[in-house]
PDB file of C-alpha atoms in Angstrom:
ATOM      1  CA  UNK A 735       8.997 -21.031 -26.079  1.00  0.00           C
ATOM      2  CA  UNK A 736       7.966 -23.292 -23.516  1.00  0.00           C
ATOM      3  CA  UNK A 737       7.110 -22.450 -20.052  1.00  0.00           C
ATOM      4  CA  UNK A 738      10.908 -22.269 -18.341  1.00  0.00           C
ATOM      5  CA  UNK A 739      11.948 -19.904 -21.270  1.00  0.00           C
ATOM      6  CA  UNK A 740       8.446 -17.819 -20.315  1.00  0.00           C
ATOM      7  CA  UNK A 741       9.434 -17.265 -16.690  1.00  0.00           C
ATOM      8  CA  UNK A 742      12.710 -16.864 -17.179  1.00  0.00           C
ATOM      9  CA  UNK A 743      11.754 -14.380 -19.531  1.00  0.00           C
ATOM     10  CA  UNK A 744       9.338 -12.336 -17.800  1.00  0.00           C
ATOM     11  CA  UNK A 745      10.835 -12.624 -14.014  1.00  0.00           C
ATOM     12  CA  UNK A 746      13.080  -9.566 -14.439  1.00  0.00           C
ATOM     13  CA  UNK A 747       9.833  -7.725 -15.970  1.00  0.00           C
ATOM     14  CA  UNK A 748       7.601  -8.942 -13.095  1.00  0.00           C
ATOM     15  CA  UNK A 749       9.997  -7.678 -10.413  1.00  0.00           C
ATOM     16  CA  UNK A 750      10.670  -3.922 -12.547  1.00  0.00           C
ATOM     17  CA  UNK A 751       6.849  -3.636 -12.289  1.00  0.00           C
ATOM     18  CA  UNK A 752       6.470  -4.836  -8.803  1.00  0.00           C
ATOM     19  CA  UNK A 753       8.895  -2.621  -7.503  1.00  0.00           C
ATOM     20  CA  UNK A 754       7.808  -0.004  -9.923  1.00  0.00           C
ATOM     21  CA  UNK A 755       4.495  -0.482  -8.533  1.00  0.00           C
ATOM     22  CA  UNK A 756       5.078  -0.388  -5.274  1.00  0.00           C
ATOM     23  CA  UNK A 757       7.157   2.858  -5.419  1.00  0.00           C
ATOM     24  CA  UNK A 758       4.187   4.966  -5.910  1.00  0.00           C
ATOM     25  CA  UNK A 759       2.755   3.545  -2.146  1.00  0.00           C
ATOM     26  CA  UNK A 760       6.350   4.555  -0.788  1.00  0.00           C
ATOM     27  CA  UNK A 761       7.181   7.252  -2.736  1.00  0.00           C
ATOM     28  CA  UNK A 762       3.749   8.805  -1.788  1.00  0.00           C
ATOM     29  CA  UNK A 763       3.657   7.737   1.546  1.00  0.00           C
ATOM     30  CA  UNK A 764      -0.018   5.697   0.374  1.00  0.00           C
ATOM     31  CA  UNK A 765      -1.501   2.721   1.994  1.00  0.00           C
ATOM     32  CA  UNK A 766      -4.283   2.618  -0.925  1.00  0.00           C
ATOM     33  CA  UNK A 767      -5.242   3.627  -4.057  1.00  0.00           C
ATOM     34  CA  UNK A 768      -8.695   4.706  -5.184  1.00  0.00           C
ATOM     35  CA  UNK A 769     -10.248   4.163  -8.829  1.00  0.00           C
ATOM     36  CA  UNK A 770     -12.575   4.185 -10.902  1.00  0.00           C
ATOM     37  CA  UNK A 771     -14.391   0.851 -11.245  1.00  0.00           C
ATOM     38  CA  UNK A 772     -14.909   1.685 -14.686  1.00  0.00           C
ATOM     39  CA  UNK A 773     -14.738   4.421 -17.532  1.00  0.00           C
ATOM     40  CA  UNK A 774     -18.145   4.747 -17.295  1.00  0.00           C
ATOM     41  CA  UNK A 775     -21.470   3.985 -15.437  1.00  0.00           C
ATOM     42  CA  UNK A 776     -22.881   0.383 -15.835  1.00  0.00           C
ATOM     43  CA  UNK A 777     -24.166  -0.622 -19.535  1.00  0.00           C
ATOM     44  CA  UNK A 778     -26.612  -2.804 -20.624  1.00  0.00           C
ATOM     45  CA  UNK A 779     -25.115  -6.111 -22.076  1.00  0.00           C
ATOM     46  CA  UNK A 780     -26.395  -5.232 -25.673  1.00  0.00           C
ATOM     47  CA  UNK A 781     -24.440  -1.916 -25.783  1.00  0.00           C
ATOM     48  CA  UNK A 782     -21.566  -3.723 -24.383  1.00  0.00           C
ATOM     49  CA  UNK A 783     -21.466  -6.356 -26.937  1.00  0.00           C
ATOM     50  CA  UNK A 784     -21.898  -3.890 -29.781  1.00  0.00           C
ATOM     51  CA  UNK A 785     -19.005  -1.491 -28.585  1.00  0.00           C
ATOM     52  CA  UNK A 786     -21.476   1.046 -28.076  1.00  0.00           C
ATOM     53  CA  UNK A 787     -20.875   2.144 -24.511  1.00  0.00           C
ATOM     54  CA  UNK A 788     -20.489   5.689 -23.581  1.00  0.00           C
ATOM     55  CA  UNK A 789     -17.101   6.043 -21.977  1.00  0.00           C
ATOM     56  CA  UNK A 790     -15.633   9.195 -20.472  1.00  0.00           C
ATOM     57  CA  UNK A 791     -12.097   9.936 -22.434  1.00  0.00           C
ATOM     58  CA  UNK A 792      -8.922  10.067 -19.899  1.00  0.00           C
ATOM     59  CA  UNK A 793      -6.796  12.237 -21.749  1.00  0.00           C
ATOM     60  CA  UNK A 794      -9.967  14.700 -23.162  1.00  0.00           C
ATOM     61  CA  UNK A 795     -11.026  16.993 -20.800  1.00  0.00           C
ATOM     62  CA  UNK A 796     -14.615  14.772 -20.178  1.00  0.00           C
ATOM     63  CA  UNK A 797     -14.856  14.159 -23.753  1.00  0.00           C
ATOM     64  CA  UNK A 798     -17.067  11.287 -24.553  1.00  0.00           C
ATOM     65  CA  UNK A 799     -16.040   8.100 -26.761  1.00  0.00           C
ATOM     66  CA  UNK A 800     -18.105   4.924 -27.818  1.00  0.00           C
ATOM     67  CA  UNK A 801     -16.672   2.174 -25.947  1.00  0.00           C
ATOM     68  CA  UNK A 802     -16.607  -1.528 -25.847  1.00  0.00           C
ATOM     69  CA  UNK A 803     -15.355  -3.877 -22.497  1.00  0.00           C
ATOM     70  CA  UNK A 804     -11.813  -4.017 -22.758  1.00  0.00           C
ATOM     71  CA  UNK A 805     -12.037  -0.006 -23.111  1.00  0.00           C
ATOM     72  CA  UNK A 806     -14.737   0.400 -19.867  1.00  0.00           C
ATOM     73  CA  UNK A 807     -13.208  -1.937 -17.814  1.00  0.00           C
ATOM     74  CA  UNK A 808      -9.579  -1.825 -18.828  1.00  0.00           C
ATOM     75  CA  UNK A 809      -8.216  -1.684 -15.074  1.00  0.00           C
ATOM     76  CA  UNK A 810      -9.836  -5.342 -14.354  1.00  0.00           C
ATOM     77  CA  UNK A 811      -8.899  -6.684 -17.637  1.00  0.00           C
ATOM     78  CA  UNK A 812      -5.109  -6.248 -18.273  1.00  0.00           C
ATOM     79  CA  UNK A 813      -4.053  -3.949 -15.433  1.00  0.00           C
ATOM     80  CA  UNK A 814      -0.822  -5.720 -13.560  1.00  0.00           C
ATOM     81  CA  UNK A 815      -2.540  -9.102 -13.549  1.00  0.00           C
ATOM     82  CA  UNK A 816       0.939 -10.437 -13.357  1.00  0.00           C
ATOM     83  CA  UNK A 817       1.798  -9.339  -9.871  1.00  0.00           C
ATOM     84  CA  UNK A 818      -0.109  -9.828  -6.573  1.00  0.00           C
ATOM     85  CA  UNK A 819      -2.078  -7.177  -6.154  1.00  0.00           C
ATOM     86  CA  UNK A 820      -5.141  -6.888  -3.865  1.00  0.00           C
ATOM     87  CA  UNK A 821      -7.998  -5.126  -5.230  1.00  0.00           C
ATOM     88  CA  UNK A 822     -11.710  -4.669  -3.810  1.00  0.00           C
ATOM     89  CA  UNK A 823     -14.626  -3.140  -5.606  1.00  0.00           C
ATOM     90  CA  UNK A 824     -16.863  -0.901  -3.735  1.00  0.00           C
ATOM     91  CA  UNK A 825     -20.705   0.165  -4.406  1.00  0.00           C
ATOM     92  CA  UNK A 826     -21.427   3.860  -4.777  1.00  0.00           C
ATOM     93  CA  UNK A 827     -24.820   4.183  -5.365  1.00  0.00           C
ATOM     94  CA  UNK A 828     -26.949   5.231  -8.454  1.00  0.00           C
ATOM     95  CA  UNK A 829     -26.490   6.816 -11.564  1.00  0.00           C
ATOM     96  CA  UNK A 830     -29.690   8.913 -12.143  1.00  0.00           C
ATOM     97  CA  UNK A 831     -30.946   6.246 -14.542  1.00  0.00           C
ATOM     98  CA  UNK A 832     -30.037   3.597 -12.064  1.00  0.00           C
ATOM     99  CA  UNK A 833     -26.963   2.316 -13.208  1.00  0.00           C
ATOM    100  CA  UNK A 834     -25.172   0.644 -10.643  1.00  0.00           C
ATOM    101  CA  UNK A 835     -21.811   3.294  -9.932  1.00  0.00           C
ATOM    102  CA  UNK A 836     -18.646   1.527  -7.776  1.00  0.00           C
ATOM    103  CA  UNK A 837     -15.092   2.374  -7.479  1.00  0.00           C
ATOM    104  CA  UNK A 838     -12.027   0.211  -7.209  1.00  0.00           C
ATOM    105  CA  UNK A 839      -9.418   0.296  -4.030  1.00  0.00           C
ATOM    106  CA  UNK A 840      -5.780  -1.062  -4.834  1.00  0.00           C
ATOM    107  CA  UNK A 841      -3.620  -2.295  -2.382  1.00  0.00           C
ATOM    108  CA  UNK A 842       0.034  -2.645  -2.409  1.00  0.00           C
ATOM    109  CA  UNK A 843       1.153  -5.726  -4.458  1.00  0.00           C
ATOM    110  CA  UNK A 844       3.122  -8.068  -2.158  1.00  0.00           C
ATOM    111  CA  UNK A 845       6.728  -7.926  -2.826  1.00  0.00           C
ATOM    112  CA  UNK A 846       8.112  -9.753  -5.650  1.00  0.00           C
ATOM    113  CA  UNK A 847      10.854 -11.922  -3.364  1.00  0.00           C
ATOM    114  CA  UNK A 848       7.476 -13.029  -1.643  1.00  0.00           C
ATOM    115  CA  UNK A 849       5.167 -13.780  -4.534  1.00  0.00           C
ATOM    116  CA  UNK A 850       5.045 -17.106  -4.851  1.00  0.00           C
ATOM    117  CA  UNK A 851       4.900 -17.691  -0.528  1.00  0.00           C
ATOM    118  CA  UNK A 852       1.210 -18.308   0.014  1.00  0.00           C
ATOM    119  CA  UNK A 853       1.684 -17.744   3.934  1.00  0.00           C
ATOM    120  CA  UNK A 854       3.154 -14.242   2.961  1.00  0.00           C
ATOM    121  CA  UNK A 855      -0.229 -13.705   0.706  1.00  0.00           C
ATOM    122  CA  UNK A 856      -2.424 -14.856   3.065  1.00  0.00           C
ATOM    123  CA  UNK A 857      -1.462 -12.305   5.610  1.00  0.00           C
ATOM    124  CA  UNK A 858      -1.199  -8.818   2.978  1.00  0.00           C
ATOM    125  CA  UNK A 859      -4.350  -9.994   1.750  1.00  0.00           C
ATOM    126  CA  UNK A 860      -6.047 -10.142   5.375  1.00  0.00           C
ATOM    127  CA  UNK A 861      -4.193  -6.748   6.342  1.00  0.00           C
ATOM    128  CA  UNK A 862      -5.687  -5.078   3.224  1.00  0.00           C
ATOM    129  CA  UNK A 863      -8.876  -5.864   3.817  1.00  0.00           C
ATOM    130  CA  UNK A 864      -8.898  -4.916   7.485  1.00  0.00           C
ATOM    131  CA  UNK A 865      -7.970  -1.737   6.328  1.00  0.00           C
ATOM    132  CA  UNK A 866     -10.231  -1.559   3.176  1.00  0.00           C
ATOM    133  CA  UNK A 867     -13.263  -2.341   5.338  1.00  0.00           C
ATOM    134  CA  UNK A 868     -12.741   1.150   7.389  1.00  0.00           C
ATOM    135  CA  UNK A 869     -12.342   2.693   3.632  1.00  0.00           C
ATOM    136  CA  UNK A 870     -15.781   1.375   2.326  1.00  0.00           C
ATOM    137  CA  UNK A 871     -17.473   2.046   5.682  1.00  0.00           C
ATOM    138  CA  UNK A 872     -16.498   5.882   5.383  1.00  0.00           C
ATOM    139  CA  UNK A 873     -17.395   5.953   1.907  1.00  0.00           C
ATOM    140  CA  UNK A 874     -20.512   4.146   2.669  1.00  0.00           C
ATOM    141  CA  UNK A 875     -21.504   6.604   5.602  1.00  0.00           C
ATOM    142  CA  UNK A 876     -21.711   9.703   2.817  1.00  0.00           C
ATOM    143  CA  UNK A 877     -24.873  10.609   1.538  1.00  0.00           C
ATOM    144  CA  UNK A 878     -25.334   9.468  -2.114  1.00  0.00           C
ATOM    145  CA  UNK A 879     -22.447   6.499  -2.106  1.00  0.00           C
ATOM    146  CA  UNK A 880     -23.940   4.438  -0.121  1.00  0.00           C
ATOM    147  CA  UNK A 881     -25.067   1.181  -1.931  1.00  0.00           C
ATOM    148  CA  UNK A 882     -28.594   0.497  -3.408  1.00  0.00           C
ATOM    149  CA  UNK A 883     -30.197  -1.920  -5.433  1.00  0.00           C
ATOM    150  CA  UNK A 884     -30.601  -1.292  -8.996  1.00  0.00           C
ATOM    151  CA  UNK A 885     -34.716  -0.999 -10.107  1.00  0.00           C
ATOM    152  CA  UNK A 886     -34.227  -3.663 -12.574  1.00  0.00           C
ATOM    153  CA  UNK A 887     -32.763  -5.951 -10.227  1.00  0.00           C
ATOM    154  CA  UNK A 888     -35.293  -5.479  -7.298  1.00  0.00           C
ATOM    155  CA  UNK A 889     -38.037  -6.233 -10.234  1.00  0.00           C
ATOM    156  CA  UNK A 890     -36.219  -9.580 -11.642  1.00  0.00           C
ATOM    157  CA  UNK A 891     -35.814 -10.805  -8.317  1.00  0.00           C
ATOM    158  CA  UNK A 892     -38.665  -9.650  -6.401  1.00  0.00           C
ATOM    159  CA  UNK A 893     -36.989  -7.426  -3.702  1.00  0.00           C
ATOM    160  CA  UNK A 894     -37.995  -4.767  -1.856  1.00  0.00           C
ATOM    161  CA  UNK A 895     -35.924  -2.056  -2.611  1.00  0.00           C
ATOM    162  CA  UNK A 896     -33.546  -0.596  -0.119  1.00  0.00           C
ATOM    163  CA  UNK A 897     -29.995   1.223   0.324  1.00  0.00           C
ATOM    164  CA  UNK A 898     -27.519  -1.085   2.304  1.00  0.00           C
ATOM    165  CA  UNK A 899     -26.406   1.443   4.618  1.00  0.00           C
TER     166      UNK A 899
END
């Protein structure tokens, strides 16, 4: 298949999920969505390599699985990568072992008749993230999600530790 066939191909499957997508904003009457960054609180690279990651189970009632990067962070990985879709990541503090915690906002993707119209992009973009920067700043203000720098990382770099209120 070369790349013609591809798009001709997937351009009916790219506008069903864009509009698809979009349906839960309108259906919902949503300007955002809120996730989790992750399935589960920052792990150290050697756990992540081995598959070893502790990862909260969606469908098990908290139940607790081993878990390897495409698992934890399944939402950046493979999520709707086709379509436009703004996203921002937001600190949220601490674990109690000091494991950096963040969750993800979602914006709505720009309309599949305007994908490809970088002028079109350009402005959804900036009008999500005028409106994602009053999210983060409300999250921010509440005790506990504000963000802070990890121990390790105020060691290795020789910082003086504080919260970025």
């Amino acid at each position: 298949m070369d790349e013609t066939q591809y798009r001709y191909w997937i351009g009916p499957k790219i506008k069903s999920d864009c509009e698809a997508y979009n349906s839960i904003f309108d259906q919902n009457d949503l300007d955002l969505l809120l996730l989790p960054a992750g399935f589960g609180a920052t792990p150290e690279l050697s756990r992540l390599s081995e598959g070893t990651c502790t990862m909260t189970s969606l469908g098990g009632e908290g139940r607790m699985e081993k878990a390897g990067p495409s698992q934890l962070f399944m939402l950046h990985f493979f999520s709707f990568k086709h379509l436009h879709i703004p996203k921002m990541v937001i600190p949220t503090g601490l674990t109690a072992d000091g494991r950096p915690t963040a969750v993800q906002i979602w914006g709505k993707a720009v309309p599949y008749e305007h994908m490809f119209d970088d002028s079109v992009a350009a402005k959804h973009d900036a009008d999500f993230l005028y409106l994602v920067r009053r999210v983060s700043a409300a999250i921010q203000k509440q005790p506990g999600l504000s963000r802070e720098d990890a121990a390790m990382i105020v060691k290795d770099l020789n910082l003086q530790s504080k919260r970025h209120d």
